[in-house]
CSV table of C-alpha atoms in Angstrom, one decimal:
chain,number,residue,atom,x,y,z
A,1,UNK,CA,0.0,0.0,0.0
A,2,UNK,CA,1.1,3.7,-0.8
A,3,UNK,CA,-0.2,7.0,-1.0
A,4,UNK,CA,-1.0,6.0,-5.2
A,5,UNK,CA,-2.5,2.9,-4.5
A,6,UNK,CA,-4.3,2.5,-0.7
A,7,UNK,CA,-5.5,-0.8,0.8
A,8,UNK,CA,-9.3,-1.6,-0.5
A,9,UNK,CA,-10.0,-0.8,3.4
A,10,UNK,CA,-8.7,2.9,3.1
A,11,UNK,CA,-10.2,3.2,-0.4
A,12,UNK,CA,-13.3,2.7,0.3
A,13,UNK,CA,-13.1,5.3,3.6
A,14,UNK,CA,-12.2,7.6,1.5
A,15,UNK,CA,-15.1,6.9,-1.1
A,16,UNK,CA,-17.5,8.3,1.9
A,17,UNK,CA,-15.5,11.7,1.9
A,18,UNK,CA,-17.3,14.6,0.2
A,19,UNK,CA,-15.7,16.3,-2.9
A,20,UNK,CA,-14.1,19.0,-1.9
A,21,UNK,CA,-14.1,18.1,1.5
A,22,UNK,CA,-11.7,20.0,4.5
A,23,UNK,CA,-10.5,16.4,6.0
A,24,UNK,CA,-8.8,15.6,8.9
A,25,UNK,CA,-7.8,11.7,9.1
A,26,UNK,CA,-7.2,11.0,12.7
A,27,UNK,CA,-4.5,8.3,13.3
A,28,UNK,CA,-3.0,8.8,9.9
A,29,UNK,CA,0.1,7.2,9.9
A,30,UNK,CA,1.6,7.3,6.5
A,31,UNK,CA,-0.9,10.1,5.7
A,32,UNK,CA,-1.8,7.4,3.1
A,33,UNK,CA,-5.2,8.6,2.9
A,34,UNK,CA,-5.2,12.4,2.9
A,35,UNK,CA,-2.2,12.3,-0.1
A,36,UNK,CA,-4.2,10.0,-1.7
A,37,UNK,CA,-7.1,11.8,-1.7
A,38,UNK,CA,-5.4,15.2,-2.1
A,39,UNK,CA,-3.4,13.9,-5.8
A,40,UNK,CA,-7.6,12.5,-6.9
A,41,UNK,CA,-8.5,16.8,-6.2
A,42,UNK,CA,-10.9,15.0,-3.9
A,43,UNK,CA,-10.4,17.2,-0.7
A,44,UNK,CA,-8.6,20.6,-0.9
A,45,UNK,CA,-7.2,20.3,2.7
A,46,UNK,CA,-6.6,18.3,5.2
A,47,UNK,CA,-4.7,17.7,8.5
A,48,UNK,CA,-3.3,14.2,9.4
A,49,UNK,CA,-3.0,13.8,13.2
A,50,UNK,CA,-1.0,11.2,14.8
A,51,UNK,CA,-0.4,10.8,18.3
A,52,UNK,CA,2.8,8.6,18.3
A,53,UNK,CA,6.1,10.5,16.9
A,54,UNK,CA,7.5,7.4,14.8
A,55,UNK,CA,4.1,7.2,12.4
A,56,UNK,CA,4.0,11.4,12.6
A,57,UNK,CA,7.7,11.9,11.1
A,58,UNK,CA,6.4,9.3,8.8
A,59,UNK,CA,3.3,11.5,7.6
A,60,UNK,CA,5.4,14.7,7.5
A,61,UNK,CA,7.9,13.1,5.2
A,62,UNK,CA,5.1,11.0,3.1
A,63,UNK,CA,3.5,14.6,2.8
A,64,UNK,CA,6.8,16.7,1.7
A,65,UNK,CA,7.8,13.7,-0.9
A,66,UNK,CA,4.4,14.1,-2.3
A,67,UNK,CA,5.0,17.8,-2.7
A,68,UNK,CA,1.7,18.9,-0.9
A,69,UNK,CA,3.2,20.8,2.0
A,70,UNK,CA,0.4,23.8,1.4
A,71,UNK,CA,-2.2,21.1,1.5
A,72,UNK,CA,-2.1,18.6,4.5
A,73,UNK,CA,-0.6,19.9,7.8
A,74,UNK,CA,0.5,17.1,10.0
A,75,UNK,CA,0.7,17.5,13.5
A,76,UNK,CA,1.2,16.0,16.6
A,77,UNK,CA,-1.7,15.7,18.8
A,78,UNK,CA,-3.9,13.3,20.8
A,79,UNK,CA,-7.0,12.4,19.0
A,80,UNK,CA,-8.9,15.4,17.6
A,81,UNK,CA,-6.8,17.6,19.8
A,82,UNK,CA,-5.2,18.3,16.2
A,83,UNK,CA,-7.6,19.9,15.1
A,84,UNK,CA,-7.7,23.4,15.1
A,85,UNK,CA,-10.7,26.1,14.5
A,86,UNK,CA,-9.3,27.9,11.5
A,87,UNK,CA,-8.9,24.5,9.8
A,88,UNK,CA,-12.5,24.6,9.2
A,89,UNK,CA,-12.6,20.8,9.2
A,90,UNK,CA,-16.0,19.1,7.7
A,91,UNK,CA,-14.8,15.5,7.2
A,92,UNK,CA,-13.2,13.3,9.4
A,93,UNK,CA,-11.6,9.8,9.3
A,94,UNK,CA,-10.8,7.6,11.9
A,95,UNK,CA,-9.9,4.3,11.1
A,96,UNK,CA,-8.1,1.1,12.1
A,97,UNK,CA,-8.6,1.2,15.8
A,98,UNK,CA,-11.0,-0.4,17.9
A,99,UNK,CA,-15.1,1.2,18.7
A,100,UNK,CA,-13.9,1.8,22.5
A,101,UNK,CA,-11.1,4.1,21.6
A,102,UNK,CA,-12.8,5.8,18.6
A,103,UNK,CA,-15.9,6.5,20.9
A,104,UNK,CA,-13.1,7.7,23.5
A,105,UNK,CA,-11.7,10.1,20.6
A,106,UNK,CA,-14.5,11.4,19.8
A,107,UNK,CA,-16.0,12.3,23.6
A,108,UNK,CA,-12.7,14.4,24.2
A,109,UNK,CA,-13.2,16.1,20.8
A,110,UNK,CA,-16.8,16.7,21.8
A,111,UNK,CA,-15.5,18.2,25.3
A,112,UNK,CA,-12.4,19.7,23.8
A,113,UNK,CA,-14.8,21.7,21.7
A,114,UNK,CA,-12.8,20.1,18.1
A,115,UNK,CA,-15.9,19.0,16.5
A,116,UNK,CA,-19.1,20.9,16.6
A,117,UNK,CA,-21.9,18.5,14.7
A,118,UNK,CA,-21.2,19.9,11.5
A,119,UNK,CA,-18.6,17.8,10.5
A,120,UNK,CA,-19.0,14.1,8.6
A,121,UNK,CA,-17.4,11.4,10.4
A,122,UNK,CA,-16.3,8.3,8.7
A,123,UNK,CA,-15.4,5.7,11.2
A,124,UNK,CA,-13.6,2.5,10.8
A,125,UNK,CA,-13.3,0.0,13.8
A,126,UNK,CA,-11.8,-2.7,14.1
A,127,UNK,CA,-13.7,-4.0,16.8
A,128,UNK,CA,-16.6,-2.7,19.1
A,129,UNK,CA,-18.9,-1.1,16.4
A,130,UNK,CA,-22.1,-1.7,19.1
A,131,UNK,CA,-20.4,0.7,21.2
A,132,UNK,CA,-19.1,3.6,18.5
A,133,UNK,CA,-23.1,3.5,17.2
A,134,UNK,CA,-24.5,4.0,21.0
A,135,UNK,CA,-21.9,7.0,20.9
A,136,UNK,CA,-23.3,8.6,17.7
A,137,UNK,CA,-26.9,8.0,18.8
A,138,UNK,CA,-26.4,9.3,22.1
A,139,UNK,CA,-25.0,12.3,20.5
A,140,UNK,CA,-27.5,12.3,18.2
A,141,UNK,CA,-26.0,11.5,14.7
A,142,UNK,CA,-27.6,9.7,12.3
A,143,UNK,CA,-25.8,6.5,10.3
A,144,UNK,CA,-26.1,7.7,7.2
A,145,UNK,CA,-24.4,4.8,5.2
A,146,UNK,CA,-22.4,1.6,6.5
A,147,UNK,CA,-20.5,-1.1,4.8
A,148,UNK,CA,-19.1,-4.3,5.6
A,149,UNK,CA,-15.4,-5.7,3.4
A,150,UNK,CA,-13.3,-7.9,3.7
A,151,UNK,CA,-9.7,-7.6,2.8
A,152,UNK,CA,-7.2,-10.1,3.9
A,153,UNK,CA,-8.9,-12.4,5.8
A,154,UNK,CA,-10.2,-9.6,8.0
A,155,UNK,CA,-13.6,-8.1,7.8
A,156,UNK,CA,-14.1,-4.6,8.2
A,157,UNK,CA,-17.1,-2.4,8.7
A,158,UNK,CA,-17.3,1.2,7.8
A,159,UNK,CA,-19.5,3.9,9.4
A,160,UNK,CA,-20.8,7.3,8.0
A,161,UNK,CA,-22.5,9.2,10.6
A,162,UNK,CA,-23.7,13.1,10.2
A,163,UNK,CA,-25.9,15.1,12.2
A,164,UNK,CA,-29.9,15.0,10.7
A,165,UNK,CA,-33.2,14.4,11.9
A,166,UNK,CA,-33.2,11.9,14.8
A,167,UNK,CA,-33.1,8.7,13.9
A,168,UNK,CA,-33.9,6.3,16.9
A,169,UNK,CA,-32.4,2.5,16.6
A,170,UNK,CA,-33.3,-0.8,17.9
A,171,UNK,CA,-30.4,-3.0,20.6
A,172,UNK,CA,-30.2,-5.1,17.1
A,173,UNK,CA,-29.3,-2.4,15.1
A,174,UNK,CA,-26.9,-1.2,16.9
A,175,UNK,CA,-25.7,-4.8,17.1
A,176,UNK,CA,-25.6,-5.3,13.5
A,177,UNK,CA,-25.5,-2.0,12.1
A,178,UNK,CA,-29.3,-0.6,11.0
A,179,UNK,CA,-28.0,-0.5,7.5
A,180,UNK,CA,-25.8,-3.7,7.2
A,181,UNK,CA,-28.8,-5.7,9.1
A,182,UNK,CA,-31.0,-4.4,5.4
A,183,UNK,CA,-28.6,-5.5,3.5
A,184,UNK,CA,-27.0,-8.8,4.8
A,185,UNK,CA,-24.4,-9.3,2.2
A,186,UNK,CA,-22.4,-12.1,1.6
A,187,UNK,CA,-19.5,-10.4,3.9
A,188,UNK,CA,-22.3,-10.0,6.8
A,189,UNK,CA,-23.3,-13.7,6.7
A,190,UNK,CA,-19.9,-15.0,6.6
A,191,UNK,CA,-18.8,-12.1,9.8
A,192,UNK,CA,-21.8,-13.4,12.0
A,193,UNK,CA,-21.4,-17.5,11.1
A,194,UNK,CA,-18.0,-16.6,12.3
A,195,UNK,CA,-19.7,-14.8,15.5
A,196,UNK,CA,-21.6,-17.7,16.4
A,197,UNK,CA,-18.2,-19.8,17.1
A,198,UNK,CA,-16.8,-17.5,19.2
A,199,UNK,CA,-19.8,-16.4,21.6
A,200,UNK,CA,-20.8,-19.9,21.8
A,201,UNK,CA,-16.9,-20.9,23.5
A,202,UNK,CA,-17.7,-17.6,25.7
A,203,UNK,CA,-21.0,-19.1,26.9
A,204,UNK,CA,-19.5,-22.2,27.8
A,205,UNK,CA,-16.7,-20.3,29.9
A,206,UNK,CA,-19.2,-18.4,31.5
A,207,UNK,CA,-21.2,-21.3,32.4
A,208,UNK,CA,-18.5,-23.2,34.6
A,209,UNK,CA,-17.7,-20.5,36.2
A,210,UNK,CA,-18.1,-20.8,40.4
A,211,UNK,CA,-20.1,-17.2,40.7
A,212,UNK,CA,-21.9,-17.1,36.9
A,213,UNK,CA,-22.0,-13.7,36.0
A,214,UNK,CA,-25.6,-14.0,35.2
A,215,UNK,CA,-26.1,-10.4,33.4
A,216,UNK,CA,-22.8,-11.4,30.6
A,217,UNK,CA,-24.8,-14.4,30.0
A,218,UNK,CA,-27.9,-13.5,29.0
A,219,UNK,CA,-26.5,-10.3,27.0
A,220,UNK,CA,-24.3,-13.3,25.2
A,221,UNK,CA,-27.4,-15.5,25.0
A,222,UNK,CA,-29.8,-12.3,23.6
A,223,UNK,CA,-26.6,-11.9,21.0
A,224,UNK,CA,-26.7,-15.6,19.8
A,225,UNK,CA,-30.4,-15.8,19.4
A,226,UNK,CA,-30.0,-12.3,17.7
A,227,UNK,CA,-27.7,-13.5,14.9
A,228,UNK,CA,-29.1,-17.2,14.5
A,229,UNK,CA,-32.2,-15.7,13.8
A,230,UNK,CA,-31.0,-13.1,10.9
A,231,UNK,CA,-29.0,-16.0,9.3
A,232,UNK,CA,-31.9,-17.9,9.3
């Protein structure tokens, strides 16, 4: 992967950014995905924030090589904290980490004052999507889009959130993703047949244990009747 030719992972986060957008990409690493989408004229700025200095000298130099210097700033910063008003960011990417700390990310942006509503986000976890779409309901964004890849014997699930008419979900959207769970593709069926495996080990864990933490094993219960049900 390069800045000319991104994983089909990163390609397809940046198909959800708006022409002409003002990006930041949060986590950027390489900058991959702002150069990329900077050399298509797809954005006309962006800033590519990384919190660790090895992967942020990266950027800076990915950025210079690729001559756009006027273009993407990179900076240093925890989370959103590298965002900065006169930016006047309206897209932003976060993607390759898990729901927990994207949620996290985007709660100190919210209290940091970085992101006002206005802004598109574009979310890619790794893990822990339930908990990133109770985080954009409770803050009342809607899921606009969603899709579900797989790339490498990983599958991937995208999230495109912006702030609209309240939209209110059910516990099994949420789950599955209110969009996704429409859709059921042949990614989503093979991602939940691999589900079943896995909860199914972590029932049978729970259920020798001496105290049974009975509230873990009905949620995990709920889940596999949930997804046995929409495979079906």
């Amino acid at each position: 992967m390069n800045e000319q030719e991104l994983s089909q992972r990163l390609a397809r986060v940046g198909s959800h950014v708006p022409q002409d957008a003002r990006l930041a990409d949060i986590g950027s690493d390489h900058a991959y995905l702002p150069v990329a989408l900077m050399l298509k004229n797809k954005i006309t700025f962006a800033v590519a924030g990384e919190v660790v200095k090895g992967p942020f000298q990266s950027a800076e130099k990915q950025v210079r090589k690729s001559g756009l210097t006027d273009q993407i700033v990179v900076r240093l910063a925890d989370g959103l904290d590298a965002i900065e008003e006169t930016d006047r960011i309206n897209a932003i990417t976060i993607a390759g980490m898990g729901g927990t700390l994207i949620r996290s990310i985007l709660e100190a942006g919210k209290q940091h004052g970085r992101i006002n509503g206005s802004e598109r986000l574009i979310l890619q976890p790794n893990v822990g999507e339930k908990t990133l779409r109770e985080w954009l309901v409770e803050n009342e964004y809607t899921i606009i889009e969603e899709e579900i890849l797989a790339e490498n014997k990983k599958i991937y699930e995208i999230i495109v959130a912006e702030k609209q008419e309240p939209v209110s979900y059910s516990d099994r959207e949420l789950f599955f993703g209110p969009h996704l769970l429409k859709e059921k593709n042949d990614v989503f069926i093979q991602k939940w047949q691999r589900e079943i495996a896995g909860k199914e080990r972590v029932l049978a864990q729970l259920e020798k244990a001496e105290e049974k933490p009975l509230e873990k094993v009905t949620e995990i219960q709920t889940q596999l009747a949930w997804i046995k049900e929409v495979l079906a």
